[in-house]
Each structure stands twice: as C-alpha cells, then as structure tokens.
Short mmCIF file of C-alpha atoms in Angstrom, two decimals:
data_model
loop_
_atom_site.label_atom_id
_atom_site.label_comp_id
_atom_site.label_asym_id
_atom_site.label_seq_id
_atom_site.Cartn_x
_atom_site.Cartn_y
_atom_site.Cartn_z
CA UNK A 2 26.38 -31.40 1.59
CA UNK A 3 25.03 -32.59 -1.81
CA UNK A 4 26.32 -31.12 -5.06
CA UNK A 5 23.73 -29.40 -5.56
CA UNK A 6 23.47 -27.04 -2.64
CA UNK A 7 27.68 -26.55 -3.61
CA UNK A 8 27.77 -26.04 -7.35
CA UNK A 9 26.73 -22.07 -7.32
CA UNK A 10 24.73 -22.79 -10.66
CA UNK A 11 22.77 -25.66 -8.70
CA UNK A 12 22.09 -23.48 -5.86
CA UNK A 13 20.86 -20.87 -7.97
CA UNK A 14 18.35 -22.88 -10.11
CA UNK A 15 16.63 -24.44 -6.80
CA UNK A 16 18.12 -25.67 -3.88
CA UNK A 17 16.15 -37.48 16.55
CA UNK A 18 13.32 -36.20 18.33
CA UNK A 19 14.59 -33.59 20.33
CA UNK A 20 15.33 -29.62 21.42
CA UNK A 21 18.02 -27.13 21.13
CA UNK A 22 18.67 -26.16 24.63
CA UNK A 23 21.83 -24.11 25.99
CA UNK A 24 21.94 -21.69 28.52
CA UNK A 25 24.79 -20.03 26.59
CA UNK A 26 23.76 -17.06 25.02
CA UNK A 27 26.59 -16.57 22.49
CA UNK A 28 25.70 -16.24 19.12
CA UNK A 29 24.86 -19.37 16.62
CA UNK A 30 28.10 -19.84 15.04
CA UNK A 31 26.81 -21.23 11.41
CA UNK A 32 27.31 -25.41 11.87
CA UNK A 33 24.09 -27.24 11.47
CA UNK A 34 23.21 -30.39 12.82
CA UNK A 35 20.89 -32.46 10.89
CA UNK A 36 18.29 -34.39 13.49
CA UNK A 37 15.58 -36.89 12.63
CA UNK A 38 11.74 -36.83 13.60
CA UNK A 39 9.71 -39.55 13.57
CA UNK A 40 5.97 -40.44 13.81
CA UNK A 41 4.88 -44.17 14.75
CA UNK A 42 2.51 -43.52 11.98
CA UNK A 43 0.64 -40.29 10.22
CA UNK A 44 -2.71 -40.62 8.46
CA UNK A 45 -2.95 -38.73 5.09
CA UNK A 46 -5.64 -36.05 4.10
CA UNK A 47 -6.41 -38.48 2.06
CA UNK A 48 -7.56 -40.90 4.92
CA UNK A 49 -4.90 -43.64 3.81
CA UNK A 50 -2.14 -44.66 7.03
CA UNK A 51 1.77 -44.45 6.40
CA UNK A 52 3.51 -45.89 9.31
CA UNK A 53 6.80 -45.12 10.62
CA UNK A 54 7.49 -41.64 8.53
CA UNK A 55 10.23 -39.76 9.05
CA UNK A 56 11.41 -35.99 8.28
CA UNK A 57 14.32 -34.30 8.67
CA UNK A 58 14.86 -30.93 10.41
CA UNK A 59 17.58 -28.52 11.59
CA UNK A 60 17.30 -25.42 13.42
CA UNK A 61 19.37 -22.20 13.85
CA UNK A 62 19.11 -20.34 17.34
CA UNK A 63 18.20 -21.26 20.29
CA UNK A 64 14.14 -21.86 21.63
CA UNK A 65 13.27 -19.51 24.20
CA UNK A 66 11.39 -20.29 27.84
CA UNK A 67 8.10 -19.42 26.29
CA UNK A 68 8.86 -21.26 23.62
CA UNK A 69 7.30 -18.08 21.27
CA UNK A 70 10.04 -16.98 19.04
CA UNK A 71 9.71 -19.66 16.26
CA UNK A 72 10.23 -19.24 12.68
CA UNK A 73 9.18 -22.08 10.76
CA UNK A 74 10.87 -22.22 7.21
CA UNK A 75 9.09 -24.58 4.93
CA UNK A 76 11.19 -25.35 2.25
CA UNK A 77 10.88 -25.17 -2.18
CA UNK A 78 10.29 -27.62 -4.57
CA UNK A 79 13.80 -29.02 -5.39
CA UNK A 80 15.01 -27.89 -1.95
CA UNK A 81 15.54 -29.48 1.36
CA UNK A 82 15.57 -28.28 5.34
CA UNK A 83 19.15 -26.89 4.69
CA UNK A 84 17.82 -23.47 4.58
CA UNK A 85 21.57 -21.88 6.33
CA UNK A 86 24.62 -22.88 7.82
CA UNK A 87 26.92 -25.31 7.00
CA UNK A 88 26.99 -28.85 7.95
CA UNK A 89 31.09 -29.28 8.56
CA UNK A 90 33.41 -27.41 10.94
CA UNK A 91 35.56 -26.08 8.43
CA UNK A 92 33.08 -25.83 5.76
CA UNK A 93 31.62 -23.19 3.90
CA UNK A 94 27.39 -21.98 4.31
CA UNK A 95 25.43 -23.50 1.90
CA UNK A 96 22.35 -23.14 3.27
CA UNK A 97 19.83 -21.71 0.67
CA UNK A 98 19.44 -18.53 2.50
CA UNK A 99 22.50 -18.00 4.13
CA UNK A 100 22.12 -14.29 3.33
CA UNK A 101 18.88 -13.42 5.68
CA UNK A 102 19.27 -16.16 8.85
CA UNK A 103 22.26 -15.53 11.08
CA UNK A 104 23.09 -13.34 13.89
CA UNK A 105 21.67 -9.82 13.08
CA UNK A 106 20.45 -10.65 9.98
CA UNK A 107 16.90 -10.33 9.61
CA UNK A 108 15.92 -13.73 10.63
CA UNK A 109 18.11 -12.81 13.55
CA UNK A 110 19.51 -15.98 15.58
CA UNK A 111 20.29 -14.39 18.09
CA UNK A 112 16.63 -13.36 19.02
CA UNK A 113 14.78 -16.23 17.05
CA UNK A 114 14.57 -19.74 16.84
CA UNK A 115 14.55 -20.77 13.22
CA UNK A 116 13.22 -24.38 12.66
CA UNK A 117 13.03 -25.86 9.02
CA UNK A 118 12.02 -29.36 7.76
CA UNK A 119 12.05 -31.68 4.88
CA UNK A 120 8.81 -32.71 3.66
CA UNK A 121 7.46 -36.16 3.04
CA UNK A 122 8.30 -37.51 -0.40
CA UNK A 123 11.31 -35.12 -0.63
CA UNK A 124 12.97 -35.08 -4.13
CA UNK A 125 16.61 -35.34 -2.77
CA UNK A 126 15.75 -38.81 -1.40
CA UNK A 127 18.82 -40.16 -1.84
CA UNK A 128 21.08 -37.16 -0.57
CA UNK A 129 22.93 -38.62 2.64
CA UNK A 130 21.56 -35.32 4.39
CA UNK A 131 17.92 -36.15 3.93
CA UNK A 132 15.11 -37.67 5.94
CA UNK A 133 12.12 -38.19 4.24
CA UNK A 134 9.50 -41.19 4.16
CA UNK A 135 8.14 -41.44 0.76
CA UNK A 136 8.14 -44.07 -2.48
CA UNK A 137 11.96 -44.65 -2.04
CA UNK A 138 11.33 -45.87 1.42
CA UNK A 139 10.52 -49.14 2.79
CA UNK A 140 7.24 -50.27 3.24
CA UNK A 141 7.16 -52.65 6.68
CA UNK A 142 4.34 -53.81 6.21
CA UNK A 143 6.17 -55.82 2.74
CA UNK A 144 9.55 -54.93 3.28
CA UNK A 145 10.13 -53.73 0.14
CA UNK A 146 10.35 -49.83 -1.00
CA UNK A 147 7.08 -48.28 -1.30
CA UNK A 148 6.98 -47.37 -5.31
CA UNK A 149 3.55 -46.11 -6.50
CA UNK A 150 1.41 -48.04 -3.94
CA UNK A 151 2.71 -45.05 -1.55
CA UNK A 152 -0.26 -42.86 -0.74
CA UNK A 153 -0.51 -39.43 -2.35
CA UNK A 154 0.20 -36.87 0.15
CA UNK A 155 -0.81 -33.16 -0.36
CA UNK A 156 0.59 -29.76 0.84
CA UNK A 157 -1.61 -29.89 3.48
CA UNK A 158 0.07 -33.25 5.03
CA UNK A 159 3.49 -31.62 4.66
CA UNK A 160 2.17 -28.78 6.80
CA UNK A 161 0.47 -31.59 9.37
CA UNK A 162 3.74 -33.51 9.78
CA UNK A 163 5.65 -30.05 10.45
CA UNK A 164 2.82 -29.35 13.09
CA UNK A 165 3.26 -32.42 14.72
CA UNK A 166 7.39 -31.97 14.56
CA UNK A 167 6.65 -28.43 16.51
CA UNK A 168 4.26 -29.67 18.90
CA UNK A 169 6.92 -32.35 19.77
CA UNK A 170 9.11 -29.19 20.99
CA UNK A 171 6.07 -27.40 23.06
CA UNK A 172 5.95 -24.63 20.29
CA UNK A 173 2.07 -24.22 19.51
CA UNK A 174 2.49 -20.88 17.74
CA UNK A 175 4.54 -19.53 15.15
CA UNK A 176 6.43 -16.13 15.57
CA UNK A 177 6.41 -16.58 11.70
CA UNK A 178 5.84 -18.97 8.70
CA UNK A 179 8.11 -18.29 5.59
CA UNK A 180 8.86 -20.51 2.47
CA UNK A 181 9.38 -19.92 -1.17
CA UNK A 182 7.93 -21.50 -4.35
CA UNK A 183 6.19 -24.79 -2.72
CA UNK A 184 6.95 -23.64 0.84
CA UNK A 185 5.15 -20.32 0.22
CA UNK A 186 2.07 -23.05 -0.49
CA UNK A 187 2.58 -24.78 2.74
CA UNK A 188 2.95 -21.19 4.50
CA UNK A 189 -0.34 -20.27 2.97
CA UNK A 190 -1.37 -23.51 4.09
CA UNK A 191 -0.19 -22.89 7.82
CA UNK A 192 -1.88 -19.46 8.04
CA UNK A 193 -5.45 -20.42 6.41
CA UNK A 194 -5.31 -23.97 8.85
CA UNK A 195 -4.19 -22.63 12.11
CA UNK A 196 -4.86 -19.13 11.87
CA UNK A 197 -4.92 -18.69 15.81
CA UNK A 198 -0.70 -20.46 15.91
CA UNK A 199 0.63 -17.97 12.97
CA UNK A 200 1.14 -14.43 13.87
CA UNK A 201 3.17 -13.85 10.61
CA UNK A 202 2.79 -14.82 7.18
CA UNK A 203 5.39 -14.36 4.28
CA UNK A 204 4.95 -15.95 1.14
CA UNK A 205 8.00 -15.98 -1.52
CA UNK A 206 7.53 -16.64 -5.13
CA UNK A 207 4.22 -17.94 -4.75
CA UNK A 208 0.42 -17.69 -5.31
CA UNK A 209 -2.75 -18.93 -3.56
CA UNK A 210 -3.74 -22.24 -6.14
CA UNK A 211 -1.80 -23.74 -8.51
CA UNK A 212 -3.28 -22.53 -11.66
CA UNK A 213 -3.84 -23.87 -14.88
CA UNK A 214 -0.44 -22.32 -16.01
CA UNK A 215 1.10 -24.10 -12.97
CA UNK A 216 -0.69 -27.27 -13.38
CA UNK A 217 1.03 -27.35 -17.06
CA UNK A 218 3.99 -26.72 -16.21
CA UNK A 219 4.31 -29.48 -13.72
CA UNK A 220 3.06 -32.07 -15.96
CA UNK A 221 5.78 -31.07 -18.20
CA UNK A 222 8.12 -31.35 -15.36
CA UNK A 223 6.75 -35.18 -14.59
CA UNK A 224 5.97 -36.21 -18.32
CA UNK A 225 9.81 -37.70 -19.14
CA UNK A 226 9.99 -39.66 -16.15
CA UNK A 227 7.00 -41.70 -17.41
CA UNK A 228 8.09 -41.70 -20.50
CA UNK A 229 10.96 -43.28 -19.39
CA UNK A 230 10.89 -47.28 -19.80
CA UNK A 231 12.86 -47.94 -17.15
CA UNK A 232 10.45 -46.16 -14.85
CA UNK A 233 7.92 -49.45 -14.94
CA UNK A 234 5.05 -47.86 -13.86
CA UNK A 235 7.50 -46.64 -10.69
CA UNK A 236 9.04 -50.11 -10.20
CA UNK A 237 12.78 -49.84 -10.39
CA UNK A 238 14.26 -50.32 -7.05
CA UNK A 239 15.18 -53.64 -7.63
CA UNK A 240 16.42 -52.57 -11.30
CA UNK A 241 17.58 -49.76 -13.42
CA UNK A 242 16.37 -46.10 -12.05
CA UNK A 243 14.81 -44.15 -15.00
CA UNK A 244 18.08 -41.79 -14.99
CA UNK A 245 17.60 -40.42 -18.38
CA UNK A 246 14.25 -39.00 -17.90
CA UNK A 247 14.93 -38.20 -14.29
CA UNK A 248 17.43 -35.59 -15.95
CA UNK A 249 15.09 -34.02 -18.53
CA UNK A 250 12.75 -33.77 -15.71
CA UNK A 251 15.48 -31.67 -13.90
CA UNK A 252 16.35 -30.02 -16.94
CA UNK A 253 12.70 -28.26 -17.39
CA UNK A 254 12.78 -27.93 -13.40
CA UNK A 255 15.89 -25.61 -13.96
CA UNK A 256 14.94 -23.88 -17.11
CA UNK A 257 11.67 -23.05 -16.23
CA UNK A 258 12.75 -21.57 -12.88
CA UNK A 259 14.74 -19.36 -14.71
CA UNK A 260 14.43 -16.48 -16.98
CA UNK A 261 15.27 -15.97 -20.79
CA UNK A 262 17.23 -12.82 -19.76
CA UNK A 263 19.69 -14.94 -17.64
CA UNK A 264 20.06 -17.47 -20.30
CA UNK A 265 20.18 -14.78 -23.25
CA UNK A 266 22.93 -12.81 -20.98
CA UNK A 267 25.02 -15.83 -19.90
CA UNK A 268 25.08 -18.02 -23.08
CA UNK A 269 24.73 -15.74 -25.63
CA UNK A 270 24.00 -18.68 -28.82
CA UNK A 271 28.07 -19.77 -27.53
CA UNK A 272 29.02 -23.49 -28.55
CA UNK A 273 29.19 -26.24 -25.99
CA UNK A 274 32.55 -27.32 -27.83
CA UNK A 275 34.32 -24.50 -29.94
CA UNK A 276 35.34 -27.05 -32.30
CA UNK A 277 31.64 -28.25 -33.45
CA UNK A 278 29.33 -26.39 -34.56
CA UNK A 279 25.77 -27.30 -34.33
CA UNK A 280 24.56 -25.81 -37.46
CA UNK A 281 26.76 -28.26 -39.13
CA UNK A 282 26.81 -31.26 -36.83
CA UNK A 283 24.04 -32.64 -35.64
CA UNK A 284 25.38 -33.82 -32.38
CA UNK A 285 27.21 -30.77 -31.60
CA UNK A 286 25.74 -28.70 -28.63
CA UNK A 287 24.52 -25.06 -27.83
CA UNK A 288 26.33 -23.76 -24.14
CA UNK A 289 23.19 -23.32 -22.48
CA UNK A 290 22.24 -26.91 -23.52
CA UNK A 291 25.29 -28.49 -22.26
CA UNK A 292 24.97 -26.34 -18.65
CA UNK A 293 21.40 -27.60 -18.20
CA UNK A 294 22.23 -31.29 -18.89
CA UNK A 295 25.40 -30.89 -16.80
CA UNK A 296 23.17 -29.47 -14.01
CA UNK A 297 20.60 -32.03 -14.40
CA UNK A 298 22.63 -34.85 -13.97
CA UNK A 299 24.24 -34.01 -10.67
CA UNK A 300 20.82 -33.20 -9.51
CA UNK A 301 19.67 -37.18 -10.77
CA UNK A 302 22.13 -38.31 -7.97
CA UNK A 303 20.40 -37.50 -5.23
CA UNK A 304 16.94 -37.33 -6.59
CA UNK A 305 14.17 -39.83 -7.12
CA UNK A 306 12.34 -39.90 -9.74
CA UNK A 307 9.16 -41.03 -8.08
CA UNK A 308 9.56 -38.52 -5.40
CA UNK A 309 9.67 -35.81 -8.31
CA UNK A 310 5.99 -37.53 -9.29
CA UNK A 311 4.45 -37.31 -5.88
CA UNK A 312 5.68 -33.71 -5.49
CA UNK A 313 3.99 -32.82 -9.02
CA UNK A 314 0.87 -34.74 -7.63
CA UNK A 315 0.82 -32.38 -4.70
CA UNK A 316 1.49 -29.06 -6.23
CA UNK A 317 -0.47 -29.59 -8.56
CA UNK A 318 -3.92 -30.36 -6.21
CA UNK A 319 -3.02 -27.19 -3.77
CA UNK A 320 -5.35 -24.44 -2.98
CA UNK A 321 -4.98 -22.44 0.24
CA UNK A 322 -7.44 -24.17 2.66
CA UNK A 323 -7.31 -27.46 1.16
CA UNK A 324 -11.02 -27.13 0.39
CA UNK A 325 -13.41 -25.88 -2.67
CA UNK A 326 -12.93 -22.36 -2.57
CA UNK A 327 -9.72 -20.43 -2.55
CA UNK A 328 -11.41 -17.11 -1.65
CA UNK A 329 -12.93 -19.34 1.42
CA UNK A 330 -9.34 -20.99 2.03
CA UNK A 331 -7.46 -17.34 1.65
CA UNK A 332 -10.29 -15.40 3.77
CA UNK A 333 -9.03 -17.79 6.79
CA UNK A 334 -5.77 -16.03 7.24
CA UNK A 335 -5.78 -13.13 9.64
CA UNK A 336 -1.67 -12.93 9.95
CA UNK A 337 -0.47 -10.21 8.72
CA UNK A 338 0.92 -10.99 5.75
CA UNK A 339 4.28 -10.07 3.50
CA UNK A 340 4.53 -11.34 0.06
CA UNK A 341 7.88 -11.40 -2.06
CA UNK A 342 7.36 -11.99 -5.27
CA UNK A 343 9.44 -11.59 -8.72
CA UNK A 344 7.42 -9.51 -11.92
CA UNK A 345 9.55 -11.84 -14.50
CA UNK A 346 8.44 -15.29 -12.66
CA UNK A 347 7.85 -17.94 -15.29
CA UNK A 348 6.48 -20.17 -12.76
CA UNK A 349 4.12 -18.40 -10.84
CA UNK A 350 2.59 -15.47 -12.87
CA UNK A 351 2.73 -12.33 -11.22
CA UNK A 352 -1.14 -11.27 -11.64
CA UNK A 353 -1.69 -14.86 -9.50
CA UNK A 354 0.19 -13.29 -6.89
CA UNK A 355 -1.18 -10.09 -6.61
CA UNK A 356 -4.81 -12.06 -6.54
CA UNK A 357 -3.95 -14.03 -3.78
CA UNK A 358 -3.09 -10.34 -2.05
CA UNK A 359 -6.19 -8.83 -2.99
CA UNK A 360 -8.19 -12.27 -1.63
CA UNK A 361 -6.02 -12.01 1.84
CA UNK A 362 -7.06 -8.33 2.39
CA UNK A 363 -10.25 -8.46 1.14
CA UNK A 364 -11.39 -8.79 4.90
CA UNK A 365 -8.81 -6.38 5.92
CA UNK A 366 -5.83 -8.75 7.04
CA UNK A 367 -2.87 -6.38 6.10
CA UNK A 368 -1.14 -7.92 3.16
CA UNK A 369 2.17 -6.15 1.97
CA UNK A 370 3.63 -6.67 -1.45
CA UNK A 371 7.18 -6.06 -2.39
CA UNK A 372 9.37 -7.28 -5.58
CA UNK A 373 12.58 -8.58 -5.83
CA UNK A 374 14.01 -7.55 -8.83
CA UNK A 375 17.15 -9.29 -11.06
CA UNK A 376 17.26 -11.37 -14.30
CA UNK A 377 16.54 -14.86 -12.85
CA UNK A 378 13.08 -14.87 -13.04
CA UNK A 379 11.27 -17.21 -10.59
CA UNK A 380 14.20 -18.16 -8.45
CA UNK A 381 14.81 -14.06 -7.81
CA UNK A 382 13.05 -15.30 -4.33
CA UNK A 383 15.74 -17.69 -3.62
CA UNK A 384 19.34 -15.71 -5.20
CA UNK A 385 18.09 -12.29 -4.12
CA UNK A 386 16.12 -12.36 -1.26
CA UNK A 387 18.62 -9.92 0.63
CA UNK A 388 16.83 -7.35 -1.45
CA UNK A 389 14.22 -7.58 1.55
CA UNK A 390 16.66 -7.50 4.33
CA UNK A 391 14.75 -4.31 5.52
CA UNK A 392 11.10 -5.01 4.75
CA UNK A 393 11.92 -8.34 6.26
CA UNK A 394 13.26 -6.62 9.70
CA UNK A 395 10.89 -4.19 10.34
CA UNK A 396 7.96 -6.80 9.59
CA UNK A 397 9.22 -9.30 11.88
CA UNK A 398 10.10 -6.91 14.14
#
C-alpha cells in the first residue's frame, strides 16, 4: 500500500466488474483484493460526457442471496477505497478503519457485505492501488491526459458512479451508507437522492453544505498549486509536475485536519535540528514544521495536483440534494440517521453539524448525535472512531 496509509502520522492526518461469491461461510480473513469498475461512458451532473471512467472498489464480506446486507463506505477527502484489510498475505491492516470492519466488529463481516469505492478524480492518482478516471487520465478522444479540459464533476456524480458500481452487483438498496469528511457529503448525498435504497444513514465529521468557513478553507487548500508555475494552467504531464505547491497544498490539508492541542502536545516549540536554532538562523526549522513538510512530501508521490483542484471544485459546490435549498435537499432523507461528529473540528464547525441534525429531524426522521472525543480535532472521526463501536452496533443492528 502507499506510504501514506503506512506511515502512522499519514494515516492519522487523512487517509474488474464483478461479485464476491463463496459458499464458504468462514470468516473474512483481512486480505483485500483491489478490483476495477468500469463504465463505457458516464454523463456528468453537469450534462458534459466522460467516456471510459473507471473506479476502484474492494469489499469485505461476502453478498448475501438477497443481496440486502450492503454497507456502502464512501470514502474522505485525501482517502481512497482502502477503508480495512490489508492488501498482502503477510502484511499488516492498513485500511483506514481497520478498528470497526472485521468479523464481530461493528461493521461485522461476517453478517455484512461492506463495499467501498474510489471516487472519480481521486487525489492518490498516482498510487499503484488506485482506479480513478480524472485529469491525470487519458483522454481517447486526443490521446493525451485530460488536464483542465476534464469536466467538473460534483459529489453528486461520485455518488452516481457508486450507484451504477452497486447496481452492477444486483444490490438496489443499502443496508447502510457511511463515510467521513467528504464521504459523509456523498452519504448525505445517497440518503436525500435515493431515499427509498438507504435504510441507514451515518454521517462522520461532516455537515449538510459546505459553508462559507469550508469554502475558505478549501481555497486555501488549492491556492499553492496555482500558484505554482509549473502548474501551467494544469498542463504538466508532458513536463515538470507542480511538486512544490502540491506539498504546501498537503501541508494545509494536514494541518487543518488537525487540532492545535495535538500539535501544542506533540511539538511543544522543539527544534527540527537541535543544533540550529530558528530564532537565530533563518533557515533553521520548528519540529512541527519539519513533520508537516516531511508528511507532505510523501503524500506529493502519489497525489495529483489537479486531482486535489477538482476535489476542491466539488466540495466546495455541495449541498445535500444537489439543488437550491439545503432544508429542501436535507428534508429528503427519511433514513434514520447517526451522526459522529468531533466538538474541536477545525474543518467542519460543530454548530454546522448539529444544523444539519436539526434540518434531518425537522420532519421527524430520527437523527442521533454522538461525539468522538480526543485532541485531533477533525480527523477524531477517522483515529477514534472505535469510540462508537457500541452506538454503531446497536444502530446497525
């Protein structure tokens, strides 16, 4: 797997056609196989054609006869569809939540059928254990990689593509839909678009619209990459990648994830080198400085930098429904609905999440709200999520 679903600090700051049939009933035994869907072509909310796309998937557990005991896990910003297991024989799980999806944990393998996805335009483009069409891939109708003349794509087309992936399997309904950070937007998404194929709705680390806080934030996130010269206006296949703002692009991606307490509690105001100080040399480094550029360069190896600017692009235009009105958008969902969400999130602001609750129930669909505490901030709903094991359970039970 790529480094940065190994490196524990990594981990932490993000992360064919066909079916899986047995009649064995022993238990799913961790390794992962990585499979390929493909679409002769998809047509964008946007009303623009991208031919031949492809998405990853893997899937944990085994589909039942009534094909009824799917668990779709959409995946996070930064993330992939390696949500558990492990891809080699001998290797250790590093799937993203390892700790909840297993045999009797509470996305029990042994009962469900977990299924998980890249998106289009994933970020890890260039990770050897990613399948995703976007600006990195090659147009055939030129032959040449897409760059900017790829079509923006929206939450609401990742969620198409995955319902088109499902259908492929004969699974119309969902036992459950469950994502964190951008995959809590394309659960949202799922529930408020086909509220008749989700029974269960549960929303990590994430609100109903990408607010003006959000939208901010993810300019930020995008703004180096331009700023970048190399990037040409998103021309570089055939040249130098923009690699140096690629990794400031990562770097806010991290930090902002975070939470001051982690950094304050890990770093202290330590030296990146205990032999320069930076109050007296001006290239010397802080700790936490040093970590964050450390992290974001192994992250620029498998990311692309225009897939980082069409995932900005389509965070920042979500609101449940895909319409005018959230209230409209978040009144469609009649699952039942658990949110997890973190009080210290930096990304998505708490009083956004408990909105999007009160808009859900508003019409009495039963929304539960539970926190997941620890000092990481917004990524509490990725390194914690264990906290839940019980809520998590009894809900999908």
């Amino acid at each position: 797997m790529a480094l940065i679903q190994r490196h524990p600090l990594l981990t932490s700051a993000f992360i064919s056609i066909g079916l899986i049939a047995s009649s064995s009933l022993m238990a799913w035994d961790g390794l992962v196989e990585k499979q390929t869907f493909e679409l002769e072509n998809f047509t964008t909310q946007g009303g623009e054609t991208i031919p031949e796309v492809s998405v990853g998937w893997e899937a944990y557990g085994e589909l039942n006869e009534a094909r009824d005991n799917a668990i779709l896990i959409t995946h996070f910003f930064s993330g992939t569809s390696h949500a558990a297991g492990r891809y080699e024989t001998e290797g250790e799980p590093t799937g993203y939540w390892d700790a909840i999806i297993g045999p009797g944990k509470p996305l029990d393998t042994d009962e469900y059928y977990i299924i998980a996805s890249d998106t289009l335009v994933n970020l890890n483009a260039h990770d050897p254990n990613v399948t995703t069409t976007g600006p990195a891939s090659i147009n055939p109708d030129t032959g040449e990689p897409w760059g900017m003349d790829f079509p923006v794509v929206t939450i609401r087309d990742f969620v198409e593509v995955q319902r088109e992936l499902l259908e492929s399997q004969g699974i119309e309904s969902l036992h459950a839909v469950m994502g964190a950070s951008m995959s809590a937007l394309q659960a949202f998404e799922w529930a408020s678009a086909y509220p008749d194929r989700v029974e269960r709705l549960i929303p990590v680390i994430g609100g109903g619209v990408a607010d003006p806080w959000l939208l901010a934030t993810l300019s930020a996130w995008g703004a180096p990459i331009r700023l970048d010269a190399n990037w040409n206006e998103g021309d570089y296949y055939d040249g130098e990648p923009p690699t140096d703002g690629l990794k400031e692009a990562l770097k806010l991606v991290t930090l902002n994830a975070n939470h001051w307490e982690w950094a304050n509690d890990t770093f202290n105001r330590d030296w990146a080198d205990e032999g320069r100080d930076p109050a007296k040399d001006i290239n010397a480094r802080y700790a936490i400085e040093q970590t964050l550029d450390d992290i974001a360069a192994a992250r620029a190896e498998t990311s692309d930098a225009n897939h980082l600017l069409y995932l900005v692009q389509a965070n920042q235009a979500f609101m449940t429904g895909h319409g005018d009105s959230l209230e409209e958008g978040l009144a469609a969902i009649d699952a039942p609905t658990l949110m997890l969400y973190s009080e210290s999130d930096l990304v998505f602001a708490p009083e956004g999440v408990r909105h999007t609750a009160e808009l859900i129930e508003a019409d009495g669909t039963e929304v539960t709200l539970e926190t997941l505490e620890g000092d990481r901030g917004h990524l509490n709903g990725v390194l914690f999520i264990d906290q839940a094991s019980d809520t998590l359970r009894a809900f999908l039970e």
